[in-house]
Structures are given as structure tokens and as C-alpha cells.
XYZ file of C-alpha atoms in Angstrom:
333
model
C 103.386 130.438 139.380
C 101.175 128.402 136.831
C 101.999 128.647 132.981
C 98.781 130.551 132.403
C 99.586 133.017 135.102
C 103.053 133.586 133.690
C 101.879 133.927 130.134
C 99.315 136.736 131.296
C 102.552 138.771 132.006
C 103.207 138.844 128.324
C 100.207 139.925 126.334
C 100.028 138.561 122.941
C 102.441 135.771 123.643
C 99.698 133.141 124.670
C 97.225 133.638 121.992
C 99.197 134.802 118.770
C 97.656 133.205 115.522
C 99.584 130.242 114.045
C 102.163 131.474 111.391
C 102.646 129.216 108.556
C 106.251 127.681 107.860
C 108.286 129.635 105.521
C 107.470 129.031 101.857
C 111.020 127.938 101.243
C 110.995 124.930 103.814
C 110.687 121.580 102.835
C 109.006 120.519 105.942
C 105.459 118.753 105.594
C 102.974 119.261 108.169
C 100.331 116.435 108.434
C 96.682 117.759 108.062
C 95.366 118.725 111.580
C 92.740 116.524 113.029
C 88.921 116.751 112.747
C 86.342 114.956 114.760
C 85.981 111.443 113.430
C 89.663 111.138 112.475
C 91.398 108.021 113.382
C 94.313 107.681 115.770
C 95.963 104.467 115.659
C 97.786 102.708 118.600
C 101.033 100.885 118.267
C 103.684 99.557 120.484
C 107.095 99.928 118.421
C 109.369 99.661 121.426
C 108.224 98.090 124.733
C 105.031 95.919 125.331
C 101.854 97.245 126.883
C 98.579 95.420 127.668
C 95.161 96.483 126.326
C 94.039 97.398 129.901
C 96.912 99.751 130.082
C 95.683 101.620 126.880
C 92.094 101.946 127.652
C 92.332 105.102 129.591
C 94.171 106.586 126.498
C 91.341 105.198 124.214
C 88.604 106.658 126.349
C 90.029 110.067 126.692
C 90.951 110.335 122.959
C 87.450 109.250 121.999
C 85.969 111.963 124.257
C 87.747 114.460 122.097
C 85.724 113.148 119.191
C 88.466 110.986 117.525
C 88.327 107.409 116.875
C 91.003 105.028 117.947
C 92.240 101.766 115.825
C 94.113 99.395 118.125
C 97.300 97.918 116.431
C 98.226 94.279 116.556
C 101.168 95.104 118.981
C 98.751 96.090 121.647
C 98.759 93.399 124.064
C 101.658 91.434 122.362
C 104.782 90.558 123.834
C 108.361 89.201 122.938
C 110.765 89.628 125.937
C 110.634 93.263 126.606
C 109.225 94.242 123.349
C 105.726 94.800 121.995
C 106.161 91.669 119.691
C 109.070 90.568 117.639
C 111.023 93.177 115.328
C 108.977 91.866 112.543
C 105.685 92.221 114.207
C 106.348 95.535 115.326
C 107.702 96.865 112.171
C 104.473 95.340 110.225
C 101.996 96.967 112.566
C 103.630 100.443 112.383
C 104.166 99.836 108.483
C 100.309 99.066 107.989
C 99.368 102.392 109.917
C 101.830 104.365 107.847
C 100.307 102.798 104.609
C 96.664 103.160 105.670
C 95.414 106.594 104.524
C 92.449 106.476 106.764
C 94.914 106.893 109.908
C 95.376 110.482 110.703
C 97.804 109.904 113.446
C 99.845 107.227 114.968
C 100.355 107.303 118.939
C 103.038 105.071 120.250
C 101.865 103.190 123.292
C 104.903 103.566 125.287
C 108.595 104.128 125.323
C 111.260 101.360 126.544
C 113.608 100.047 123.836
C 113.268 98.576 120.424
C 112.452 101.551 117.867
C 116.011 101.618 116.557
C 115.874 97.866 115.480
C 112.986 98.543 113.007
C 113.881 101.902 111.504
C 115.830 100.801 108.310
C 112.941 98.318 107.616
C 110.367 100.971 107.448
C 109.035 102.385 104.115
C 108.407 105.965 104.354
C 107.274 106.463 101.061
C 103.591 106.280 101.799
C 104.126 108.599 104.679
C 105.792 111.140 102.221
C 102.685 110.917 100.137
C 100.178 111.188 102.909
C 101.898 112.538 105.964
C 100.365 111.841 109.437
C 101.263 112.790 112.822
C 103.369 110.305 114.901
C 103.234 110.945 118.713
C 105.418 109.810 121.496
C 108.720 110.558 123.275
C 111.776 108.628 124.997
C 112.924 105.928 122.818
C 110.307 107.107 120.194
C 112.789 109.999 119.685
C 114.562 107.596 117.232
C 111.301 107.714 114.891
C 111.027 111.264 115.242
C 114.628 111.750 114.274
C 114.176 109.235 111.434
C 110.974 110.656 110.119
C 112.405 114.225 109.993
C 115.686 113.264 108.402
C 114.323 110.882 105.997
C 110.852 112.312 105.089
C 110.971 115.955 106.451
C 107.716 115.554 108.220
C 106.698 117.097 111.473
C 105.766 114.982 114.293
C 104.707 115.318 117.962
C 106.965 114.704 120.964
C 104.575 114.225 123.886
C 103.191 111.716 126.347
C 101.964 108.220 125.093
C 99.179 106.020 126.044
C 100.778 104.890 129.217
C 100.591 108.169 130.644
C 96.806 108.714 130.688
C 95.131 108.566 134.034
C 92.800 105.848 134.710
C 90.305 108.322 136.430
C 90.512 111.866 134.522
C 88.490 113.580 137.031
C 90.933 112.560 139.782
C 93.992 113.233 137.890
C 96.446 116.141 138.720
C 95.789 119.465 136.808
C 99.361 119.257 135.566
C 98.663 115.773 134.202
C 95.342 116.797 132.488
C 96.994 119.941 131.001
C 99.985 118.181 129.444
C 97.880 115.574 127.881
C 95.374 118.254 126.566
C 98.290 119.817 124.879
C 98.378 116.752 122.586
C 94.989 117.754 121.514
C 95.825 121.174 121.008
C 98.741 120.499 118.625
C 96.654 117.781 116.770
C 93.912 120.237 116.139
C 96.364 122.958 114.913
C 95.549 125.335 117.693
C 98.242 128.211 118.426
C 100.608 127.179 121.127
C 103.048 128.926 123.526
C 104.872 127.552 126.574
C 106.350 129.422 129.586
C 109.105 128.608 132.051
C 109.977 130.602 135.228
C 113.440 132.115 135.130
C 116.757 130.338 136.061
C 119.784 132.015 137.201
C 121.925 129.784 134.897
C 119.922 130.571 131.830
C 121.663 132.562 128.921
C 119.273 135.319 127.754
C 118.471 135.981 124.039
C 116.066 134.988 121.184
C 116.294 132.390 118.652
C 114.110 131.085 115.760
C 114.267 127.913 114.002
C 113.161 124.689 113.702
C 112.613 122.671 116.907
C 114.333 119.521 117.002
C 115.376 116.913 119.902
C 114.146 114.454 122.513
C 116.081 112.064 124.595
C 119.656 112.634 124.885
C 120.787 109.060 124.981
C 118.845 108.218 121.967
C 120.017 111.318 119.936
C 123.539 110.279 120.845
C 123.072 106.694 119.904
C 121.861 107.816 116.157
C 125.194 109.300 115.282
C 126.624 107.878 111.925
C 123.221 106.358 111.164
C 120.453 107.449 108.611
C 118.516 108.864 111.486
C 121.411 111.324 112.685
C 120.112 114.746 113.709
C 121.122 117.679 111.858
C 121.030 120.633 114.328
C 122.351 123.629 112.080
C 120.072 126.536 112.446
C 117.808 124.635 114.923
C 116.577 125.074 118.505
C 117.509 121.884 120.218
C 115.589 120.522 123.149
C 117.046 117.755 125.397
C 115.779 115.482 128.261
C 117.117 112.400 130.119
C 116.220 110.009 132.885
C 118.317 107.214 134.820
C 121.706 108.337 133.692
C 124.662 109.274 135.868
C 126.026 112.830 135.526
C 129.278 111.297 133.824
C 127.029 109.717 131.165
C 125.334 112.817 130.486
C 128.484 114.739 130.380
C 129.862 111.812 127.816
C 126.658 111.881 125.643
C 126.948 115.755 125.606
C 130.770 115.560 124.555
C 129.553 113.150 121.628
C 127.192 115.892 120.512
C 129.823 118.593 120.902
C 132.425 116.483 119.007
C 130.090 115.754 116.257
C 129.480 119.512 115.621
C 125.724 119.337 116.948
C 126.092 122.171 119.436
C 128.330 124.719 117.542
C 125.739 126.055 115.076
C 122.483 125.954 117.099
C 120.223 128.802 117.197
C 119.167 127.777 120.727
C 119.283 125.316 123.313
C 116.532 124.033 125.725
C 117.210 121.721 128.439
C 114.131 119.934 129.686
C 113.823 117.210 132.685
C 117.072 115.518 133.754
C 116.757 112.977 136.548
C 120.209 111.760 137.152
C 120.975 108.656 139.230
C 122.745 109.462 142.653
C 126.433 109.123 142.483
C 128.502 106.824 144.746
C 130.360 108.539 147.725
C 133.907 108.723 146.707
C 133.561 108.107 142.972
C 131.472 111.267 142.045
C 131.786 112.948 138.783
C 131.369 116.294 140.822
C 129.527 118.308 138.347
C 125.854 118.978 138.209
C 123.774 119.625 135.119
C 124.375 123.186 134.754
C 128.056 122.705 134.932
C 127.950 120.057 132.504
C 125.831 121.944 129.874
C 127.352 125.246 130.088
C 130.833 123.548 129.737
C 129.896 122.365 126.430
C 128.188 125.573 125.157
C 130.276 128.271 126.670
C 132.008 129.233 123.361
C 128.805 129.940 121.779
C 126.387 132.969 121.906
C 122.789 131.356 121.666
C 120.206 131.329 124.367
C 120.030 128.511 126.810
C 117.131 127.621 128.777
C 117.013 125.198 131.818
C 114.054 123.506 133.336
C 111.741 123.399 130.443
C 108.522 121.163 130.957
C 109.439 118.249 128.739
C 110.681 114.766 129.581
C 110.171 111.955 132.008
C 108.314 113.819 134.445
C 104.609 115.062 135.129
C 105.226 118.454 133.233
C 105.824 117.064 129.891
C 103.963 119.215 127.339
C 103.492 118.250 123.845
C 106.018 119.620 121.266
C 105.915 119.767 117.476
C 109.235 118.443 116.055
C 110.322 120.234 112.947
C 107.882 123.234 113.011
C 109.354 126.760 113.359
C 109.492 128.094 116.958
C 110.689 131.398 118.473
C 112.440 131.115 121.824
C 112.786 134.016 123.909
C 114.902 133.870 127.120
C 114.242 136.985 129.391
C 115.157 137.832 132.823
C 111.434 137.544 133.641
C 111.251 134.076 132.249
C 111.369 132.140 128.917
C 108.601 131.599 126.189
C 108.627 129.115 123.534
C 106.009 129.800 120.801
C 105.316 127.640 117.945
C 105.130 129.814 114.514
């Protein structure tokens, strides 16, 4: 069943008007974009070529926005999009430039954590702008929220745009268009079909999260996630089951799971285990063993992560998570 078909089962959920954040919230929402606004491309993690970002440039400009290429696009230092200093400078210049309304990271990979403490976020606090990306960019989302309390967009990046839009699968088009929807400030609601392992309930709180490995690696740093009262979403790729268990155990021991309002499990593509040396537990077992003592709703199979159904989510904004026998709805407020 398609997302739109599922939403039609719940009148009023798909097209509710946007609800402003609570007056008491310190969250800063960057201004929504208008035609002619500039989106900057930068590579704060892995390297990418100019040719590889061209489809993203063409599509974004078809939406009426302008694209500014950062100096790290096409630059390479080993696996990085330039040296630490080059990547820091490129990102900082876009943060500093008031004419840039949003910053789309070109790809993930590895490297954002190496430059976080070198960034000056004071200009971002003065002139908030949307930072867009996922995977390794989770580190930047966490840092910006923790240090500047600014909302950002967890979504696909430049390297996920199809070379030929007309030939792209509908799910690829739909997930990319969800970025535009959030940038323009339109109401957003997502649905998920039911999973027998879901834990029913309703939750309301700021939506935070991203890549599990990155979140676990931020423990004890200035970018450490604060989850009390939040709806946490997690995704992961390329890890063994025991590694996922280890990282979730780290979050559990650090108190990151005990005071949640809700938990969303997105795409988890784990490595196959070696025969005779298997951990012996699947994702459901691992997750539910960590949250068994808590009463908040839990949703599995949410369309976010290293997979084709990777919809844009606004980190920091209040959301309502409703887990029902019929399915799940996550609605931005």
C-alpha cells in the first residue's frame, strides 16, 4: 500500500495545517525558502565530483531555487572532500553568508566529526538556515541542535538525485520531493504499515536522531544527543547485529532511552553473520530488549535511512507519533 493510500484511511492526518512550535520552546526554525533563494552545496564529509552533483543542481533549480557550489565540490583529500581545513572553511563560509538560505551536504561518508569543534555557529544563531543531509551528517545535525538549538533537515543529499528524473522510480522522486516540501514549510505527515512488533501508543515531542553509529560516537562530546522528552529515530547500515546491540546498549547505559516519548526504528541493513559465530538475535529482539522496561510507543520499519524510501524529516521540530493497530502516522506540528 502506498503512503498516500494509507493516509487516505485517516481523514485529517495528511493535510493538517502546520502548528507553530510552543511559545516556550527555544528552537529556532530557519525561514522557509522562496523562489530565488540560494541553496549551497558543500562536502563536509566524503568527496564527490562536479558531475555527480549536477542532477541535484538541475532538479533544485527546477524548483525555482538557485544553487551555489562550494569549493569542496570536486575537491579530494584521501576519502574526504578536501582537507579538514578546506571542508571547515567551505562550510563556515556558507554559514556566514546571509544570502545562503540552506546548505545541502553533497554526500555522507566520514569526516564531519573532525571539523565540528572548529565551526563558529554564532552567525548561524543570528541568521538560521537549513542544513540538509543524513548518515555522517547526523553529527552536524546533533551539533547544530545541541549548540545552537536550530532545526535542520535529515534527508537524502546531492548524491541521491537521479541522473534522469523522468526515468526515476516513483519512490525516489517522492522522497526527494519531500525535501522541497519541508524547505517550503508545507504540512507534512508520513505513514507506515503496521508491524506486529510495534508497541502501540501516542507521543508528542521534538524529533531527534539519525544514524545510530554516529549518535553513539557523540557520547561525551559537545554534540551529545539529549533525548529527554524527545521522539528518537534511528537508522543504520553495514553493521553486524552484535554491533547494533552494542551501540544501543551504549545509549541505554547513557540514559538516552529511559526518558523518551517515543522510538522510531528506520532502515537497518545489517551484515550477514558468519555461521557458527552468530549473535543469534534479530533487530526486533535487540531493540525490544533495550526498551522493555519503558512504556512509550515503538515503531519499526519507518521509511528513513540508507534505502530508497528515505523521507525528509525536520530534526528538532515537534512531531506527533501515533502507533495504531492499523498503522503508524508521524505528523510534524
